[in-house]
Each structure stands twice: as C-alpha cells, then as structure tokens.
Tab-separated table of C-alpha atoms in Angstrom:
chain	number	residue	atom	x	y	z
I	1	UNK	CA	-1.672	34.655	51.466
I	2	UNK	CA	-3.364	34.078	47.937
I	3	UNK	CA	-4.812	31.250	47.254
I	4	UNK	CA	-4.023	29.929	44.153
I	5	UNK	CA	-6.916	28.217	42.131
I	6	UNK	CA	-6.982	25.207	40.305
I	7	UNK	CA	-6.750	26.303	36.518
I	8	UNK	CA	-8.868	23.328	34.872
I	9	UNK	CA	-8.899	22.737	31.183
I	10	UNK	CA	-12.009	23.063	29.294
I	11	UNK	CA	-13.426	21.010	26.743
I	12	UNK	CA	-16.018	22.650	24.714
I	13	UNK	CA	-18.417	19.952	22.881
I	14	UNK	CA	-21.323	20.565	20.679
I	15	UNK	CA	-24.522	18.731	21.623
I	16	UNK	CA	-24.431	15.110	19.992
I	17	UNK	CA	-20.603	14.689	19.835
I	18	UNK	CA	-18.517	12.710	21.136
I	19	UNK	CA	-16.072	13.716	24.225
I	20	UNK	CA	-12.887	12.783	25.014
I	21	UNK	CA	-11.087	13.386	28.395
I	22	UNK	CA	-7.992	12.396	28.924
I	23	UNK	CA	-5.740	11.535	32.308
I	24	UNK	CA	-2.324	11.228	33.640
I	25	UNK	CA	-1.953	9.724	36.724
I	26	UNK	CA	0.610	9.444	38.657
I	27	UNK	CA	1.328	6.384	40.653
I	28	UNK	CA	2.701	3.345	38.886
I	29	UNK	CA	1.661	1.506	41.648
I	30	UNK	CA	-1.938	2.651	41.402
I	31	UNK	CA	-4.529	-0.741	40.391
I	32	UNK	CA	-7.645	0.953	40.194
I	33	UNK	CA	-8.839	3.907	38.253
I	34	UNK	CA	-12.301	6.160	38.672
I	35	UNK	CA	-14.095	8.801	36.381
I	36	UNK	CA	-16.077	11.105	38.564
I	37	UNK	CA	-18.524	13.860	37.449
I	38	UNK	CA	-18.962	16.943	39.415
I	39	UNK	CA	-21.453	19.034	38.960
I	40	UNK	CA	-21.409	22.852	40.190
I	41	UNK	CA	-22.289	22.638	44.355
I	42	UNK	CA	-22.446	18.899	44.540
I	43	UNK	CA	-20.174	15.883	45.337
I	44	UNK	CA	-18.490	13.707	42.867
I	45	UNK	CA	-20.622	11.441	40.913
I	46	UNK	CA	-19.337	8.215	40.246
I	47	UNK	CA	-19.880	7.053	36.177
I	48	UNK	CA	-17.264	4.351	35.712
I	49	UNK	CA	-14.614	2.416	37.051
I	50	UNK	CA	-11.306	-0.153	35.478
I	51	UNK	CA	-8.992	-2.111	37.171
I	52	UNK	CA	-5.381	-2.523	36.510
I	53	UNK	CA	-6.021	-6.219	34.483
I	54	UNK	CA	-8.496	-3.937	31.916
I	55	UNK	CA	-7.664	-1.811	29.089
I	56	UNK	CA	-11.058	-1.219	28.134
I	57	UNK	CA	-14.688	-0.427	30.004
I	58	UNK	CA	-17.903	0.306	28.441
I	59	UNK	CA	-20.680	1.792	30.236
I	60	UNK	CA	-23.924	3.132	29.131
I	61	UNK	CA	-23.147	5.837	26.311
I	62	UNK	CA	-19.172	6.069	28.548
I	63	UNK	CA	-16.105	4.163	27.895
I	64	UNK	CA	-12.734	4.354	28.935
I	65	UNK	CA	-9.639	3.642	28.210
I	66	UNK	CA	-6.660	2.273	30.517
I	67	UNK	CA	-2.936	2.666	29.306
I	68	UNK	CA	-0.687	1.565	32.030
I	69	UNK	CA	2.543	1.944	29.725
I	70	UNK	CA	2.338	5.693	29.453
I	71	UNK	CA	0.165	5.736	32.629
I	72	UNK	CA	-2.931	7.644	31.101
I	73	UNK	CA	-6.385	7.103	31.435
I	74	UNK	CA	-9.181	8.437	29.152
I	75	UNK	CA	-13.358	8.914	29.124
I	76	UNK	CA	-15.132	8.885	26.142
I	77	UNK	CA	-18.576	9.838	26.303
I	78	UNK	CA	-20.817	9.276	23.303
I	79	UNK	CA	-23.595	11.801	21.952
I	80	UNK	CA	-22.818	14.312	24.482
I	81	UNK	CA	-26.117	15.670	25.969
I	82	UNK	CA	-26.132	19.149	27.896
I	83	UNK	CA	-26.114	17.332	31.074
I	84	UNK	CA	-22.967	16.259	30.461
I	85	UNK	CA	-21.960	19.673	31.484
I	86	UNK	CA	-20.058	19.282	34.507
I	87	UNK	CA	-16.357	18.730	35.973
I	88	UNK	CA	-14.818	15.063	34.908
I	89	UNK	CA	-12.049	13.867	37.443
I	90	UNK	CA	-10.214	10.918	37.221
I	91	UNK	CA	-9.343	8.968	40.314
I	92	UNK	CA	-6.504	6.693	41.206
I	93	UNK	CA	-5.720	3.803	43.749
I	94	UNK	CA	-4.635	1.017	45.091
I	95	UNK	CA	-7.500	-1.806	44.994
I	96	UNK	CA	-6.562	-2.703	48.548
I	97	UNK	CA	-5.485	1.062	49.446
I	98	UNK	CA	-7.736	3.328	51.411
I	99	UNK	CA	-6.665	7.058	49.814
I	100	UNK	CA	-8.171	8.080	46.776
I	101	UNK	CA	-6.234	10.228	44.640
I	102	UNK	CA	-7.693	13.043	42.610
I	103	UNK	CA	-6.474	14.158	39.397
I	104	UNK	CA	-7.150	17.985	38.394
I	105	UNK	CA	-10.181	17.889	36.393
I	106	UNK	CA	-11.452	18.741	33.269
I	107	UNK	CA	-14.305	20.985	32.581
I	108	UNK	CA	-16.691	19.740	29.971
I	109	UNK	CA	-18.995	22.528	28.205
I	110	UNK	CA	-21.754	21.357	26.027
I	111	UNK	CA	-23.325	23.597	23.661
I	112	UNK	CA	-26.899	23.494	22.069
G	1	UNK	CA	-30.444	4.089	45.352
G	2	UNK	CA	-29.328	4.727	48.541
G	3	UNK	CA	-27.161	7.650	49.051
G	4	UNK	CA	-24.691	9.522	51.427
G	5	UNK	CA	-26.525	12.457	53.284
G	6	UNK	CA	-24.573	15.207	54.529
G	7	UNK	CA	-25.416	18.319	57.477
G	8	UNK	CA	-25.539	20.753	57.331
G	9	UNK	CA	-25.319	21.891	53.985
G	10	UNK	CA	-23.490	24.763	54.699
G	11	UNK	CA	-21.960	25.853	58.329
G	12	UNK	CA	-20.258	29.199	59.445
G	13	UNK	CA	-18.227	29.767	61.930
G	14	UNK	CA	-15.589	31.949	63.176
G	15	UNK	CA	-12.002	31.372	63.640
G	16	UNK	CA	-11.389	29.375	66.664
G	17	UNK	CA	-14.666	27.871	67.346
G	18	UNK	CA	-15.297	24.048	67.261
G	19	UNK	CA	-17.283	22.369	64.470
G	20	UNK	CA	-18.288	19.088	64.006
G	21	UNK	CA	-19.912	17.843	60.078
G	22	UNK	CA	-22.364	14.905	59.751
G	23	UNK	CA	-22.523	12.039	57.226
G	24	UNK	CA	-24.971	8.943	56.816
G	25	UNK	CA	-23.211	6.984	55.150
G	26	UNK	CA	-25.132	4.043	52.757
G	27	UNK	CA	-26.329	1.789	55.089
G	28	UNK	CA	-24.462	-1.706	54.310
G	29	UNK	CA	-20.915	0.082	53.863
G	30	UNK	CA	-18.487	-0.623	56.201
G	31	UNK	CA	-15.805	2.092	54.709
G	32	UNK	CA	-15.707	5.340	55.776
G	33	UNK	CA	-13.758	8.835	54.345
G	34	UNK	CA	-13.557	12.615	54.209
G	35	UNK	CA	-12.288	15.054	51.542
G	36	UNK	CA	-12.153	18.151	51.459
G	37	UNK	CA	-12.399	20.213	48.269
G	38	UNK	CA	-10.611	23.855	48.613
G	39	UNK	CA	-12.839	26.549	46.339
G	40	UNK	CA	-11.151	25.996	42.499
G	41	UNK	CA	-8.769	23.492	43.981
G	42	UNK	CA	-8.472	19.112	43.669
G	43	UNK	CA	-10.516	17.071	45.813
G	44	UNK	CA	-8.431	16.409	48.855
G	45	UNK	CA	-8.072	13.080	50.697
G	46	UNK	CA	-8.347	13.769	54.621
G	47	UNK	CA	-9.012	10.340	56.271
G	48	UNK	CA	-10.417	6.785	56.399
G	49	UNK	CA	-12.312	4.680	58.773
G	50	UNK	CA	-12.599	1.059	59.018
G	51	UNK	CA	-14.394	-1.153	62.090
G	52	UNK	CA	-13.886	2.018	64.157
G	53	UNK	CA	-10.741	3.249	63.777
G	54	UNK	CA	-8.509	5.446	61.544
G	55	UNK	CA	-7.047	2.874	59.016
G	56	UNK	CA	-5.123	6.240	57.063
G	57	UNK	CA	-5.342	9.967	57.112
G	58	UNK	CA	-3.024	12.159	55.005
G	59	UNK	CA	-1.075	15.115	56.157
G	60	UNK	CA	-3.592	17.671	56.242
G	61	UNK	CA	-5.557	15.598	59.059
G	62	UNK	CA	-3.703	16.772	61.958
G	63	UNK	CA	-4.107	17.459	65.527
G	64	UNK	CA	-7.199	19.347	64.918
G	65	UNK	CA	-9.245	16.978	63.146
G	66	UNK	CA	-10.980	13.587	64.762
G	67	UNK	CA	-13.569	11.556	63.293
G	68	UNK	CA	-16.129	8.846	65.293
G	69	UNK	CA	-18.728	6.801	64.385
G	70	UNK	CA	-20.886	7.678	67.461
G	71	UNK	CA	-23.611	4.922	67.028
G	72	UNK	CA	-24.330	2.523	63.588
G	73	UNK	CA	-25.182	5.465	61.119
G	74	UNK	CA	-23.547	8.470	61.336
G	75	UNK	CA	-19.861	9.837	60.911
G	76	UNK	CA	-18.744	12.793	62.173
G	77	UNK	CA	-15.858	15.022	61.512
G	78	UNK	CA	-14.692	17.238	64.453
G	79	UNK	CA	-12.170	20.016	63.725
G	80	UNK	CA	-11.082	21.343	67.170
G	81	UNK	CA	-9.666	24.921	66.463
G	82	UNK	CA	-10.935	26.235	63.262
G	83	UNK	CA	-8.696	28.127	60.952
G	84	UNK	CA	-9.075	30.540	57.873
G	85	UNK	CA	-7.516	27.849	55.503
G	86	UNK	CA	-10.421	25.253	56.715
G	87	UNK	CA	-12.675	26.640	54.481
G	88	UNK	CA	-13.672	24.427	52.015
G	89	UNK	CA	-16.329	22.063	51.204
G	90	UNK	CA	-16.277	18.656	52.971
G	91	UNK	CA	-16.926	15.522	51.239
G	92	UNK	CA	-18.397	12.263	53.088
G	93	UNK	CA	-18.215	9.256	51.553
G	94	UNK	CA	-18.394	5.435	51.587
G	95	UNK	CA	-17.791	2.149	50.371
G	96	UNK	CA	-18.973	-1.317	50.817
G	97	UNK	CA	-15.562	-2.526	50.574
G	98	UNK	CA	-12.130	-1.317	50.552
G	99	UNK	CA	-11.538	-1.814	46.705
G	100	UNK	CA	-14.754	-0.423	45.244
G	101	UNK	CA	-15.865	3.238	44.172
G	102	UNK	CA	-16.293	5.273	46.931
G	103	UNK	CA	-19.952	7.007	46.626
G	104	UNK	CA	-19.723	10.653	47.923
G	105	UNK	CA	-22.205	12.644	50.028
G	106	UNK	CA	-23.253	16.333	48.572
G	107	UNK	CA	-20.986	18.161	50.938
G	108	UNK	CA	-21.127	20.438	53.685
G	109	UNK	CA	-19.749	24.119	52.949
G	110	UNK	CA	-17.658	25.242	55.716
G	111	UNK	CA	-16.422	28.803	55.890
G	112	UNK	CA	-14.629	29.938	58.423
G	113	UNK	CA	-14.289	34.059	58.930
C-alpha cells in the first residue's frame, strides 16, 4: 500500500535569530519532557531536558519552556547558527517509564 | 564523550531472510532500547531492556523481533522473518538510568526488497 509520510512543519529562520518550536504532547500523565535534534542520516541528538516540577530550562544558547496546563512544550534557541539546521523533536515520558514517546517534528531551516 | 555505536550502517536483505543489528551501548548504562524510524515518519518506540530482560516493548515488537545482550557490551536486535514494511532505520540507544535522556546510536538502515 502507500506509505504515507510524515508531513513536518518547517520553520524558516534567518541566521542570528531567534527560534521558536513549539510542542503538544499528549499524555497528561507524562513527567518528563526531551528536545532532540536530528540531523539528515543520523540519530537523535539530545540538547535539553525538564521535568514535570520545572517550567523553565536554560541551556547553552537553548531554553525551554514547560506548560503542563495546556500540555505544550516549547524550544527556544537563541542566535540561530546554520547548524541549527536540522529536525527538532520533542519527547515525552514517564520519569520512571521505559517508552519514549516521539512527537512529529519540526524542521528548522536556517538561512545565511 | 562516549557514544552508542551502531553495525552495520546500512544492511540489505531480502524478504524472508533473518537479520540481526548491533549496538554498543555507553559503557556504564544499564538501560537498553530500539526505535525504529520509518523513511518521513516519527521515531518509533520498539522495546526496552533492563538486567537482561524485556522490561516493555510496544505493539510493533512482535513475534518476529528478539533482542539479547549476548555478553557485557553489545545489544542485538534479531528480526526472524523479514518483511517489506521492516524497512526503516533502527535506532539503539541507552541510558544510565531509567529516568534520564536516552542517548541514541547513529542507526542502522535496513531495507528489505
């Protein structure tokens, strides 16, 4: 049968601006929350991590942002470079749960 | 840093045939998984391993599929009877613990004709 691809949303940037990706996750229950960055032939990439008790995580030049009311997650990266360039997936679980769940990405496009 | 190795990097095979992929995971992890990622499609949780057995696989790890830790570094994921619809690139990864970010190998790309 056809195989039906994944239709991800594109966010195009100009060099030096900031991103913002946002997330909707879907499990209430979910405690913990990853940002992964995939670049084109290679596995996720881990930049940043927040648990359930956080609203708020800053890592170097990322940040994001935890709303468990509306259950949405966001990544903010800061003077975005051209190898920001890559596939941004957000990742739910349960801190003591073994399945990571992936959201649908977001492709990031910087331009020079 | 230490990092999850995957091989091979890519493996074909035709319908039918056996095929086993091979992680190393980081060395002081005791948590083990595989994902698959469909061409265009979400990453896919298959399965995860914990002090040698399956603590929980999801419902596209059936029959087919086994996993084994065959001596203290590697990880290997068996799929019996391959089928069109296993193509796709298979993730390794691990974690120290249970509750922390999984780090991911670079994948293996099966296709299956």
């Amino acid at each position: 049968g056809e195989s039906v691809g994944l239709h991800l949303p594109t966010l195009s940037v100009q060099e030096g601006d900031n991103s913002i990706i946002n997330c909707a996750y879907s499990n209430s229950a979910s405690d913990y929350f990853i940002w992964y960055k995939q670049e084109s032939g290679k596995g996720p990439q881990f930049i940043i991590d927040i648990r359930s008790n956080m609203d708020k995580r800053q890592g170097q030049r990322v940040t994001v942002l935890l709303n468990k009311t509306v259950k949405h997650l966001s990544l903010q990266i800061a003077a975005t470079q051209p190898g920001d360039s890559a596939v941004y997936f957000c990742a739910e679980t349960k801190a003591a749960g073994n399945k990571l769940t992936f959201g649908g990405g977001t492709r990031v496009l910087v331009k020079p | 840093e230490p990092e999850v190795t995957q091989t091979p990097s890519h493996q074909v095979t035709q319908m039918g045939q056996e095929v086993i992929l091979r992680c190393v995971p980081i060395s002081n992890h005791l948590y083990f998984y595989w994902y698959r990622q469909i061409l265009g499609q979400k990453v896919e949780f298959l399965v995860s391993f914990y002090n040698n057995e399956i603590s929980e696989k999801s419902e596209i790890f059936d029959d087919q599929f086994s996993v084994e830790r065959p001596d203290g570094s590697n990880f290997t994921l068996k799929i019996r009877s391959t089928k069109l619809e296993d193509s796709a690139m298979y993730f390794c990864a691990s974690s120290e613990e249970v509750g922390l970010a999984r780090s991911f190998g670079p994948g293996t790309r099966l296709t299956v004709t």
